Coordinates of C-alpha atoms and ligand atoms in Angstrom, one line a residue:
X533 CA 100.6 36.9 78.3
X534 CA 103.7 38.2 76.5
X535 CA 106.9 39.2 78.1
X536 CA 110.5 39.8 77.1
X537 CA 112.4 36.8 78.4
X538 CA 116.1 36.2 78.7
X539 CA 117.1 32.5 78.5
X540 CA 120.9 33.2 78.2
X541 CA 123.3 36.0 78.8
X542 CA 124.8 38.0 75.9
X543 CA 124.0 40.7 73.3
X544 CA 120.7 42.5 73.2
X545 CA 119.5 39.8 70.8
X546 CA 119.1 37.4 73.7
X547 CA 116.0 39.4 74.8
X548 CA 113.1 37.4 73.3
X549 CA 109.5 38.7 73.2
X550 CA 107.4 35.5 73.8
X551 CA 104.4 33.9 75.4
X552 CA 104.8 33.0 79.0
X553 CA 102.7 32.2 82.1
X554 CA 101.0 35.0 83.8
X555 CA 102.3 35.4 87.4
X556 CA 100.0 34.7 90.3
X557 CA 100.1 37.3 93.1
X558 CA 100.8 35.9 96.5
X559 CA 99.5 37.2 99.8
X560 CA 100.3 40.9 100.2
X561 CA 101.0 41.2 96.4
X562 CA 99.3 42.9 93.5
X563 CA 99.1 41.9 89.9
X564 CA 99.7 44.9 87.6
X565 CA 98.6 45.2 84.0
X566 CA 101.8 47.0 82.8
X567 CA 101.4 50.1 80.7
X568 CA 105.0 51.2 80.8
X569 CA 108.4 50.0 82.1
X570 CA 111.8 51.7 82.1
X571 CA 115.3 50.5 81.4
X572 CA 118.1 50.9 84.0
X573 CA 121.8 50.1 83.3
X574 CA 121.5 47.2 85.8
X575 CA 119.2 45.5 83.3
X576 CA 121.9 45.2 80.7
X577 CA 124.5 44.4 83.3
X578 CA 122.3 41.3 84.1
X579 CA 121.9 40.6 80.4
X580 CA 125.6 40.7 79.9
X581 CA 126.1 38.3 82.9
X582 CA 128.1 40.9 84.8
X583 CA 125.7 40.2 87.7
X584 CA 124.5 36.6 88.2
X585 CA 120.8 35.9 87.7
X586 CA 118.7 32.7 87.6
X587 CA 117.5 32.0 84.1
X588 CA 115.1 32.2 82.3
X589 CA 114.5 35.7 83.6
X590 CA 112.3 38.7 82.9
X591 CA 114.4 41.8 83.4
X592 CA 113.5 45.3 84.6
X593 CA 112.4 46.9 87.9
X594 CA 110.4 50.0 87.0
X595 CA 106.7 49.6 86.1
X596 CA 103.6 51.7 85.9
X597 CA 100.1 50.3 85.2
X598 CA 96.7 49.3 86.5
X599 CA 96.0 46.8 89.4
X600 CA 94.4 43.8 87.8
X601 CA 94.1 41.8 91.0
X602 CA 95.0 42.7 94.5
X603 CA 95.8 40.4 97.4
X604 CA 97.1 43.4 99.4
X605 CA 95.3 45.5 101.9
X606 CA 95.9 49.0 100.5
X607 CA 95.2 48.4 96.8
X608 CA 92.2 47.4 94.7
X609 CA 91.6 46.3 91.2
X610 CA 91.6 49.4 88.9
X611 CA 94.1 51.5 90.9
X612 CA 96.7 53.2 88.8
X613 CA 100.0 52.4 90.4
X614 CA 103.8 52.5 89.8
X615 CA 106.9 51.2 91.5
X616 CA 109.2 48.3 91.5
X617 CA 108.2 44.9 90.0
X618 CA 110.0 42.2 92.0
X619 CA 109.6 39.6 89.4
X620 CA 110.6 41.7 86.3
X621 CA 109.0 44.6 84.5
X622 CA 109.4 43.8 80.8
X623 CA 106.1 42.1 80.7
X624 CA 102.3 42.6 80.2
X625 CA 101.6 41.5 83.8
X626 CA 103.8 41.9 86.8
X627 CA 103.3 40.7 90.3
X628 CA 104.9 42.5 93.2
X629 CA 104.6 43.1 96.9
X630 CA 102.4 46.1 97.7
X631 CA 105.3 47.7 99.8
X632 CA 107.2 48.3 96.5
X633 CA 104.5 50.4 94.8
X634 CA 102.5 53.6 95.3
X635 CA 99.4 55.2 93.7
X636 CA 100.2 57.0 90.4
X637 CA 98.9 60.6 90.5
X638 CA 96.4 61.2 87.7
X639 CA 98.4 64.2 86.5
X640 CA 101.4 62.1 85.4
X641 CA 101.5 59.6 82.6
X642 CA 102.4 55.9 82.9
X643 CA 105.6 56.7 80.9
X644 CA 106.6 59.4 83.4
X645 CA 105.7 57.2 86.4
X646 CA 107.8 54.3 85.0
X647 CA 110.8 56.6 84.7
X648 CA 110.8 57.4 88.4
X649 CA 111.3 54.3 90.7
X650 CA 115.0 53.2 90.6
X651 CA 116.5 56.4 89.2
X652 CA 114.7 58.9 91.4
X653 CA 114.8 56.9 94.6
X654 CA 118.5 56.5 94.1
X655 CA 119.0 60.2 93.6
X656 CA 116.8 61.0 96.6
X657 CA 118.5 58.6 99.0
X658 CA 122.0 59.7 97.9
X659 CA 121.2 63.4 98.5
X660 CA 119.0 63.3 101.6
X661 CA 119.4 59.9 103.4
X662 CA 123.2 59.6 102.9
X663 CA 124.7 63.1 102.3
X664 CA 122.1 64.9 104.3
X665 CA 122.4 67.8 101.8
X666 CA 121.4 71.2 103.1
X667 CA 120.4 74.6 101.8
X668 CA 123.5 76.6 100.9
X669 CA 125.8 73.6 100.4
X670 CA 127.5 72.8 97.1
X671 CA 126.6 69.6 95.3
X672 CA 128.8 68.3 92.5
X673 CA 126.9 65.8 90.4
X674 CA 128.5 63.5 87.8
X675 CA 126.4 62.0 85.0
X676 CA 124.1 65.0 85.5
X677 CA 122.0 64.3 82.4
X678 CA 121.6 60.6 83.0
X679 CA 118.6 58.7 84.5
X680 CA 119.8 59.2 88.1
X681 CA 121.7 62.4 87.6
X682 CA 118.9 64.4 86.0
X683 CA 116.7 63.8 89.1
X684 CA 119.6 64.5 91.5
X685 CA 120.3 67.9 89.9
X686 CA 116.7 68.9 90.3
X687 CA 116.3 67.6 93.9
X688 CA 119.5 69.3 95.0
X689 CA 118.7 72.6 93.4
X690 CA 115.2 72.6 95.0
X691 CA 116.8 71.8 98.4
X692 CA 118.6 75.1 98.0
X693 CA 122.0 73.7 97.2
X694 CA 124.3 75.2 94.6
X695 CA 124.6 72.5 91.9
X696 CA 127.5 71.9 89.6
X697 CA 126.6 69.4 87.0
X698 CA 129.2 67.3 85.1
X699 CA 128.6 65.9 81.6
X700 CA 129.5 66.1 77.9
X701 CA 129.1 69.3 76.0
X702 CA 125.8 68.4 74.4
X703 CA 124.1 68.2 77.8
X704 CA 125.1 71.6 79.2
X705 CA 122.0 73.5 78.3
X706 CA 119.8 70.7 79.4
X707 CA 121.5 70.3 82.9
X708 CA 121.6 74.1 83.5
X709 CA 117.8 74.1 82.6
X710 CA 117.3 71.6 85.4
X711 CA 118.8 74.0 88.0
X712 CA 122.5 73.6 87.8
X713 CA 124.3 76.9 88.5
X714 CA 127.5 75.6 86.8
X715 CA 128.5 72.9 84.4
X716 CA 131.8 71.1 83.9
X717 CA 132.5 69.4 80.6
X718 CA 134.4 66.3 81.6
X719 CA 135.7 65.8 78.1
X720 CA 137.8 69.0 78.1
X721 CA 138.0 70.3 81.7
X722 CA 139.8 69.2 84.9
X723 CA 136.8 68.5 87.1
X724 CA 138.5 69.1 90.5
X725 CA 140.1 72.3 89.3
X726 CA 136.9 73.6 87.9
X727 CA 134.7 72.6 90.8
X728 CA 136.8 73.9 93.8
X729 CA 135.8 72.7 97.3
X730 CA 132.4 71.1 97.3
X731 CA 130.4 69.7 100.3
X732 CA 129.0 66.7 98.4
X733 CA 129.9 64.8 95.3
X734 CA 127.5 62.3 93.7
X735 CA 129.4 59.7 91.6
X736 CA 126.9 58.0 89.2
X737 CA 129.8 57.0 86.8
X738 CA 132.5 55.2 88.8
X739 CA 136.1 54.2 87.7
X740 CA 138.1 57.3 86.6
X741 CA 135.3 59.7 87.5
X742 CA 135.7 58.6 91.2
X743 CA 139.4 59.6 91.1
X744 CA 138.5 62.9 89.4
X745 CA 135.7 63.8 91.9
X746 CA 137.4 63.0 95.2
X747 CA 140.0 65.9 95.2
X748 CA 137.1 68.3 94.7
X749 CA 135.4 67.3 98.0
X750 CA 136.3 69.4 101.0
X751 CA 137.6 67.8 104.2
X752 CA 134.6 66.9 106.2
X753 CA 132.5 66.5 103.0
X754 CA 131.0 63.4 101.6
X755 CA 131.1 61.4 98.3
X756 CA 128.3 59.0 97.6
X757 CA 128.9 56.4 94.9
X758 CA 126.4 54.2 93.1
X759 CA 128.6 52.7 90.4
X760 CA 131.9 51.2 91.5
X761 CA 133.7 50.8 94.8
X762 CA 134.3 53.6 97.3
X763 CA 137.9 54.9 97.4
X764 CA 138.1 54.3 101.1
X765 CA 141.8 54.9 101.8
X766 CA 142.2 58.0 99.7
X767 CA 138.9 59.3 101.1
X768 CA 139.9 58.9 104.7
X769 CA 143.3 60.4 104.0
X770 CA 141.5 63.5 102.8
X771 CA 139.0 63.5 105.7
X772 CA 136.1 62.7 103.3
X773 CA 133.3 60.3 104.0
X774 CA 132.9 57.9 101.1
X775 CA 129.7 55.8 100.9
X776 CA 128.4 53.3 98.5
X777 CA 124.6 53.4 98.1
X778 CA 122.4 50.5 97.1
X779 CA 118.9 51.9 96.6
X780 CA 116.2 50.7 98.9
X781 CA 112.5 50.6 97.7
X782 CA 110.3 53.1 99.6
X783 CA 106.7 53.6 98.7
X784 CA 106.6 56.8 100.8
X785 CA 109.5 58.3 98.8
X786 CA 107.9 57.1 95.6
X787 CA 104.6 58.9 96.5
X788 CA 106.5 62.1 97.5
X789 CA 108.5 62.2 94.3
X790 CA 105.5 61.5 92.1
X791 CA 103.7 64.4 93.7
X792 CA 106.7 66.7 92.9
X793 CA 106.4 65.6 89.3
X794 CA 102.6 66.0 89.3
X795 CA 102.9 69.5 90.7
X796 CA 105.4 70.4 87.9
X797 CA 108.3 70.9 90.3
X798 CA 110.3 68.0 88.9
X799 CA 110.7 67.3 85.2
X800 CA 111.0 63.7 83.9
X801 CA 113.2 63.6 80.8
X802 CA 112.3 60.8 78.5
X803 CA 115.1 60.0 75.9
X804 CA 113.0 57.6 73.9
X805 CA 109.8 55.6 74.2
X806 CA 110.1 52.2 72.6
X807 CA 107.6 49.3 72.3
X808 CA 108.2 46.4 74.7
X809 CA 108.7 44.1 71.6
X810 CA 111.8 46.2 70.8
X811 CA 113.5 45.8 74.2
X812 CA 116.7 44.8 72.5
X813 CA 117.0 48.2 70.8
X814 CA 116.3 49.9 74.2
X815 CA 119.1 47.9 75.7
X816 CA 121.6 48.8 73.0
X817 CA 120.7 52.5 73.5
X818 CA 121.1 52.3 77.3
X819 CA 124.4 50.4 77.0
X820 CA 125.8 53.2 74.8
X821 CA 126.1 55.0 78.2
X822 CA 125.0 58.5 77.1
X823 CA 121.3 58.4 77.6
X824 CA 119.7 61.8 78.5
X825 CA 117.0 61.0 81.1
X826 CA 115.2 57.7 80.8
X827 CA 114.4 55.1 78.2
X828 CA 110.8 53.9 78.4
X829 CA 109.2 50.6 77.2
X830 CA 105.5 50.8 76.4
X831 CA 103.1 47.8 76.5
Ligands
NAP2113 N1 123.6 51.4 93.5 C1 122.4 51.6 93.1 O1 121.4 51.4 93.8 C2 122.2 52.2 91.7 C3 120.9 52.6 91.3 C4 120.7 53.2 90.0 C5 121.8 53.2 89.1 N2 123.0 52.7 89.5 C6 124.2 52.7 88.6 O2 124.5 54.1 88.4 C7 125.0 54.3 87.1 C8 124.2 55.4 86.4 O3 122.9 55.1 86.2 P1 121.9 55.9 85.3 O4 120.6 55.2 85.2 O5 122.0 57.3 85.7 O6 122.7 55.7 83.9 P2 122.5 56.5 82.5 O7 121.1 57.0 82.4 O8 122.9 55.5 81.5 O9 123.4 57.7 82.5 C9 124.7 57.7 82.2 C10 125.3 59.1 82.3 O10 126.7 58.9 82.5 C11 127.4 59.8 81.8 N3 128.7 59.2 81.4 C12 128.9 58.2 80.6 N4 130.2 57.9 80.4 C13 130.9 58.9 81.1 C14 132.2 59.2 81.4 N5 133.2 58.4 80.8 N6 132.5 60.2 82.2 C15 131.6 61.0 82.7 N7 130.3 60.7 82.5 C16 129.9 59.7 81.8 C17 126.6 60.2 80.7 O11 126.8 61.6 80.5 P3 127.1 62.3 79.0 O12 126.1 61.7 78.1 O13 126.9 63.7 79.3 O14 128.5 61.9 78.7 C18 125.2 60.0 81.1 O15 124.5 61.2 81.5 C19 124.9 52.9 86.4 O16 126.1 52.3 86.5 C20 123.8 52.2 87.2 O17 124.0 50.8 87.1 C21 123.2 52.2 90.7

């Protein structure tokens, strides 16, 4: 089989499309013939060596495809599935534990399904597992047009929250179209001043954005961070709960979100669909930091 293999850390050019051994699924695992994968920023952070990884490595988490061989109770050869590929997703065949995948609804494409796992699970868990967002609350979402953010805006709006999206000017119309009642252009506006008191802030950006978001959260509110460290001291001084989230795979949540997409309640934005052989180009695009929605790799 072919896969995109990284033998060393560095520029996108270290991603090499080459022949490699097909993985053998262990007990409780399925082998997936991959139709689509997606790129998450963590992939290029591994590639850069910012996060250590054993080499050689096949990068990527998100896959959608067809079960080629099942050694798991709930899945059979021929099932259309999507989820997280434990051994890497930038490949023609991925082996993964069945607990990390779910059945792909027929109404959604492999490209849409591959966009969901990491980004949508992270958004879902930030809003509902951590912040316990409720109807009528105000949610301030940074990186609102990004992979995670564009799901978060839709989930929060559908839960009945008033959503304030943050992004650059070119994304305003897009984010409002996803359900945001208000939009703050971080390139020209003071975020805390424009947002007022919010119940929940979702920081998908980190660094300076964290400092900008914190003063907007009311005492007793919560800020959930997925990039960067929580500002624990400043948060507690303001009576704000600050939590760092590391996404946990959940096949139940995957199935629930896929149904929302299949029913037309959630839109999956695909920035670009790129052949697997051109994974290096996809990485360069993701690393630019201004993707709208998700970048998909097709096999
Ligand atoms: N902890 C976890 O479990 C977890 C899970 C998933 C992702 N993450 C992390 O979360 C981050 C976001 O992931 P993603 O997939 O949503 O990334 P993404 O698709 O690349 O989205 C990036 C977004 O950030 C915005 N942005 C870039 N620079 C900015 C700045 N200086 N100020 C304000 N906004 C800025 C962009 O908005 P504009 O284009 O409008 O400027 C864009 O919408 C990444 O660091 C990723 O590694 C963590």
